[in-house]
Short mmCIF file of C-alpha atoms in Angstrom, two decimals:
data_model
loop_
_atom_site.label_atom_id
_atom_site.label_comp_id
_atom_site.label_asym_id
_atom_site.label_seq_id
_atom_site.Cartn_x
_atom_site.Cartn_y
_atom_site.Cartn_z
CA MET A 187 88.95 81.98 114.83
CA THR A 188 87.97 83.94 117.86
CA THR A 189 87.57 87.74 117.97
CA HIS A 190 90.54 88.11 119.82
CA THR A 191 92.39 86.54 117.05
CA THR A 192 90.55 88.47 114.66
CA ASP A 193 91.24 91.89 116.01
CA ARG A 194 95.23 90.97 116.72
CA ARG A 195 95.50 90.19 113.09
CA THR A 196 93.79 92.92 112.04
CA LEU A 197 96.04 95.18 114.30
CA ILE A 198 99.09 93.72 112.75
CA VAL A 199 98.08 94.15 109.28
CA ASP A 200 97.04 97.78 109.94
CA SER A 201 100.60 98.48 111.56
CA ALA A 202 102.48 96.94 108.53
CA ILE A 203 100.53 99.24 106.02
CA ASP A 204 101.46 101.93 108.25
CA LEU A 205 105.02 101.00 108.25
CA ILE A 206 105.38 100.57 104.70
CA ALA A 207 104.02 103.89 104.04
CA ALA A 208 106.27 105.27 106.37
CA GLN A 209 109.58 103.18 105.83
CA GLY A 210 109.20 101.41 102.41
CA LEU A 211 108.67 97.68 101.96
CA ARG A 212 112.09 96.69 103.09
CA ALA A 213 111.10 97.67 106.52
CA LEU A 214 108.44 95.26 106.75
CA THR A 215 109.75 92.33 109.01
CA HIS A 216 107.83 90.32 111.85
CA ARG A 217 110.29 91.75 114.47
CA ALA A 218 109.60 95.38 113.19
CA LEU A 219 105.85 94.97 113.52
CA ASP A 220 106.35 93.21 117.33
CA THR A 221 108.40 96.25 118.12
CA ALA A 222 106.22 99.02 116.88
CA LEU A 223 103.17 97.28 118.35
CA GLU A 224 104.87 96.24 121.30
CA LEU A 225 103.95 92.64 121.42
CA PRO A 226 106.20 89.74 123.02
CA ALA A 227 108.99 88.59 120.19
CA GLY A 228 107.42 86.22 117.86
CA SER A 229 103.97 87.35 117.97
CA THR A 230 103.68 88.34 114.38
CA SER A 231 104.93 85.08 113.45
CA TYR A 232 102.58 83.33 114.90
CA TYR A 233 99.54 85.15 113.39
CA PHE A 234 101.66 85.04 110.21
CA ARG A 235 104.02 82.22 109.77
CA THR A 236 105.86 83.85 106.60
CA LYS A 237 106.46 87.73 105.03
CA ARG A 238 104.26 86.13 102.09
CA ALA A 239 101.57 85.56 104.29
CA LEU A 240 101.67 88.88 105.81
CA ILE A 241 101.81 90.41 102.44
CA GLU A 242 98.56 88.57 101.35
CA ALA A 243 96.77 89.61 104.33
CA ILE A 244 98.00 93.29 103.55
CA VAL A 245 96.49 93.13 100.06
CA ASP A 246 93.21 91.59 101.75
CA ARG A 247 92.89 94.24 103.91
CA ILE A 248 93.49 96.91 101.37
CA THR A 249 90.90 95.38 98.78
CA THR A 250 88.37 94.61 101.50
CA ARG A 251 88.30 97.97 102.62
CA SER A 252 87.96 99.52 99.11
CA ARG A 253 84.71 97.26 98.97
CA THR A 254 83.38 98.27 101.91
CA ASP A 255 83.86 101.67 100.44
CA PHE A 256 82.09 100.60 97.48
CA LEU A 257 78.97 99.31 99.37
CA GLY A 258 79.12 102.56 101.47
CA GLY A 259 78.91 104.50 98.38
CA LYS A 260 82.33 106.13 98.64
CA GLY A 261 83.46 104.50 95.56
CA GLY A 262 83.48 107.67 93.03
CA LEU A 263 84.38 106.41 89.93
CA VAL A 264 83.25 102.98 90.33
CA THR A 265 79.56 103.35 91.57
CA PRO A 266 76.73 103.04 89.03
CA ALA A 267 75.76 106.81 90.30
CA ALA A 268 79.09 107.87 88.49
CA VAL A 269 77.82 106.79 85.33
CA PRO A 270 74.82 109.07 83.84
CA ASP A 271 72.06 107.30 81.47
CA SER A 272 72.95 109.33 78.41
CA ARG A 273 75.20 111.84 77.00
CA ALA A 274 72.54 114.45 77.42
CA ASP A 275 72.32 114.22 80.92
CA ILE A 276 76.19 114.48 81.45
CA ASP A 277 77.62 117.84 82.92
CA ARG A 278 81.28 117.25 82.64
CA ASP A 279 82.55 119.56 85.11
CA ALA A 280 79.93 118.33 88.03
CA LEU A 281 81.70 114.85 87.06
CA ALA A 282 84.82 115.96 87.21
CA THR A 283 84.33 117.58 90.59
CA GLY A 284 82.46 114.57 92.10
CA ILE A 285 85.38 112.26 90.87
CA ALA A 286 87.90 114.73 92.15
CA GLY A 287 86.04 114.74 95.54
CA TRP A 288 86.35 111.00 95.81
CA LEU A 289 89.91 111.29 94.81
CA ASP A 290 90.84 113.92 97.77
CA HIS A 291 88.96 111.89 100.31
CA LEU A 292 91.26 108.68 99.25
CA LEU A 293 94.12 111.09 99.55
CA ALA A 294 93.04 112.22 102.86
CA GLN A 295 91.62 109.09 104.67
CA ARG A 296 93.42 106.47 103.20
CA ARG A 297 96.97 107.69 102.26
CA ASN A 298 98.69 104.87 104.19
CA HIS A 299 96.60 102.67 101.73
CA LEU A 300 97.74 104.33 98.85
CA ILE A 301 101.39 104.48 99.48
CA ALA A 302 101.49 100.51 100.77
CA ARG A 303 99.41 99.67 97.37
CA GLN A 304 101.86 101.46 95.18
CA ALA A 305 104.93 99.81 97.15
CA LEU A 306 103.16 96.40 96.80
CA ILE A 307 102.18 96.75 93.35
CA LEU A 308 105.83 97.04 92.12
CA GLU A 309 106.88 94.11 94.28
CA LEU A 310 104.51 92.03 92.95
CA LEU A 311 104.84 92.57 89.14
CA ALA A 312 105.51 89.15 89.08
CA ASP A 313 102.59 87.60 90.76
CA THR A 314 99.72 88.56 88.45
CA GLU A 315 96.99 87.51 90.90
CA LEU A 316 97.91 89.91 93.90
CA ARG A 317 99.18 92.57 91.49
CA VAL A 318 95.67 92.54 89.79
CA ARG A 319 93.91 92.70 93.06
CA LEU A 320 95.64 95.68 94.05
CA THR A 321 95.35 97.69 90.59
CA SER A 322 91.78 96.89 90.37
CA CYS A 323 90.85 97.55 93.88
CA LEU A 324 90.46 101.55 93.67
CA PHE A 325 89.69 101.97 90.04
CA SER A 326 87.11 100.22 88.06
CA HIS A 327 88.15 99.61 84.37
CA GLN A 328 84.76 98.25 83.70
CA ARG A 329 82.73 101.43 85.33
CA ALA A 330 85.37 104.06 83.72
CA THR A 331 84.59 101.80 80.56
CA ALA A 332 80.62 102.60 80.67
CA LEU A 333 81.49 105.95 81.32
CA PHE A 334 83.45 106.48 78.38
CA GLU A 335 80.69 104.72 76.05
CA THR A 336 78.04 107.23 77.77
CA LEU A 337 80.63 110.11 76.90
CA GLY A 338 80.55 108.79 73.39
CA ALA A 339 84.00 107.51 73.04
CA THR A 340 85.18 105.88 69.84
CA GLU A 341 87.09 103.38 71.93
CA PRO A 342 85.45 103.79 75.55
CA ALA A 343 87.85 100.79 76.93
CA THR A 344 91.19 102.65 75.94
CA ALA A 345 89.56 105.75 77.14
CA ALA A 346 89.03 104.29 80.73
CA ALA A 347 92.52 102.50 80.69
CA ASP A 348 93.68 106.18 79.90
CA PHE A 349 91.62 107.86 82.32
CA ILE A 350 92.64 105.44 85.16
CA ALA A 351 96.25 106.15 84.30
CA VAL A 352 95.82 109.71 84.63
CA ILE A 353 94.10 109.20 88.22
CA GLU A 354 96.73 106.86 89.08
CA GLY A 355 99.35 109.51 88.31
CA LEU A 356 97.29 112.12 90.34
CA VAL A 357 97.43 109.87 93.19
CA PHE A 358 101.05 109.00 93.04
CA ASP A 359 102.08 113.06 92.28
CA ARG A 360 100.33 113.86 95.61
CA PHE A 361 102.37 111.65 98.20
CA ALA A 362 105.78 111.25 96.04
CA GLY A 363 105.86 113.78 93.34
CA ALA A 364 105.77 117.68 92.94
CA ARG A 365 102.48 118.51 94.86
CA THR A 366 103.30 116.48 98.05
CA GLU A 367 102.46 119.88 100.17
CA LEU A 368 99.06 120.06 98.64
CA ARG A 369 97.27 119.11 101.63
CA PRO A 370 93.78 116.93 100.83
CA GLY A 371 90.82 117.82 102.41
CA THR A 372 90.82 121.31 101.26
CA ALA A 373 89.09 123.19 98.21
CA ASP A 374 92.80 123.86 96.45
CA SER A 375 93.19 120.13 96.71
CA VAL A 376 89.66 119.41 95.01
CA HIS A 377 90.21 122.45 92.79
CA GLN A 378 93.50 121.02 91.31
CA LEU A 379 92.07 117.24 90.70
CA THR A 380 89.31 118.55 89.16
CA THR A 381 90.83 120.91 86.63
CA VAL A 382 93.13 117.65 85.41
CA LEU A 383 90.12 115.68 85.38
CA ALA A 384 87.83 118.00 83.63
CA VAL A 385 90.30 118.02 80.53
CA GLN A 386 90.26 114.55 80.34
CA LEU A 387 86.74 114.29 80.31
CA LYS A 388 86.02 116.99 77.89
CA SER A 389 88.43 115.65 75.43
CA VAL A 390 85.98 112.87 74.57
CA SER A 391 83.21 114.38 71.93
#
C-alpha cells in the first residue's frame, strides 16, 4: 500500500468519525464522505467497498489511537503509573484528580472519537468482536482491577467494572447528558470529574 493510499484511507476514516459525531451513524454513507471531502464520486467505495469495511476501519482507527495514547503515556487509568504499589502509597484525592485530568483530555482532544465510539457500540451489539474492541480500548478493566486490588476492595473485579461504568457515564454526560455546556479543558471540568471519581475511590476501604 502506497503512502498516498494510506493517507487517503486515513483521511476518509477521520472524516467518517467526524460525520458520525456530527450527524449520527445513519448519515454515514460512501457518497456523504465523497461530498464532505470533495472527492470524485466513488472514491470512498474504491477504498472501502462496503459499509462494513468502513466501520471496521473506524474501529481500527479509534483503537489504534487509544493504543498510541497509551504508549505515549496519556492513558490515565490504563497506565502502570496509575496503580500504586501499596495501599499506604495511595492518595485517593490525587488519584481521582489524575484520572479526571485524563478524562478531561479525552473530552477536549478526542470528543468526536468518543461520540462515534458510543454510536458504534450500540450499532454493534450483535458483533462481539468489534463491540469488545471498542468497549475496552479506552478503559482497561485489567488495570482497574489491579487498582482496586491495591485499594483493598473485597471484589476488585466487580469494583473495577462499577468504576468503569461511572467513567462511561461521566463521558456520556458531557456530550449527550445534563453537562454538555461544561467545557473540557477548564478547571471547572476537571473539578466536576474529580468530585465524582473521588467518591467512588473513597468508597472502597
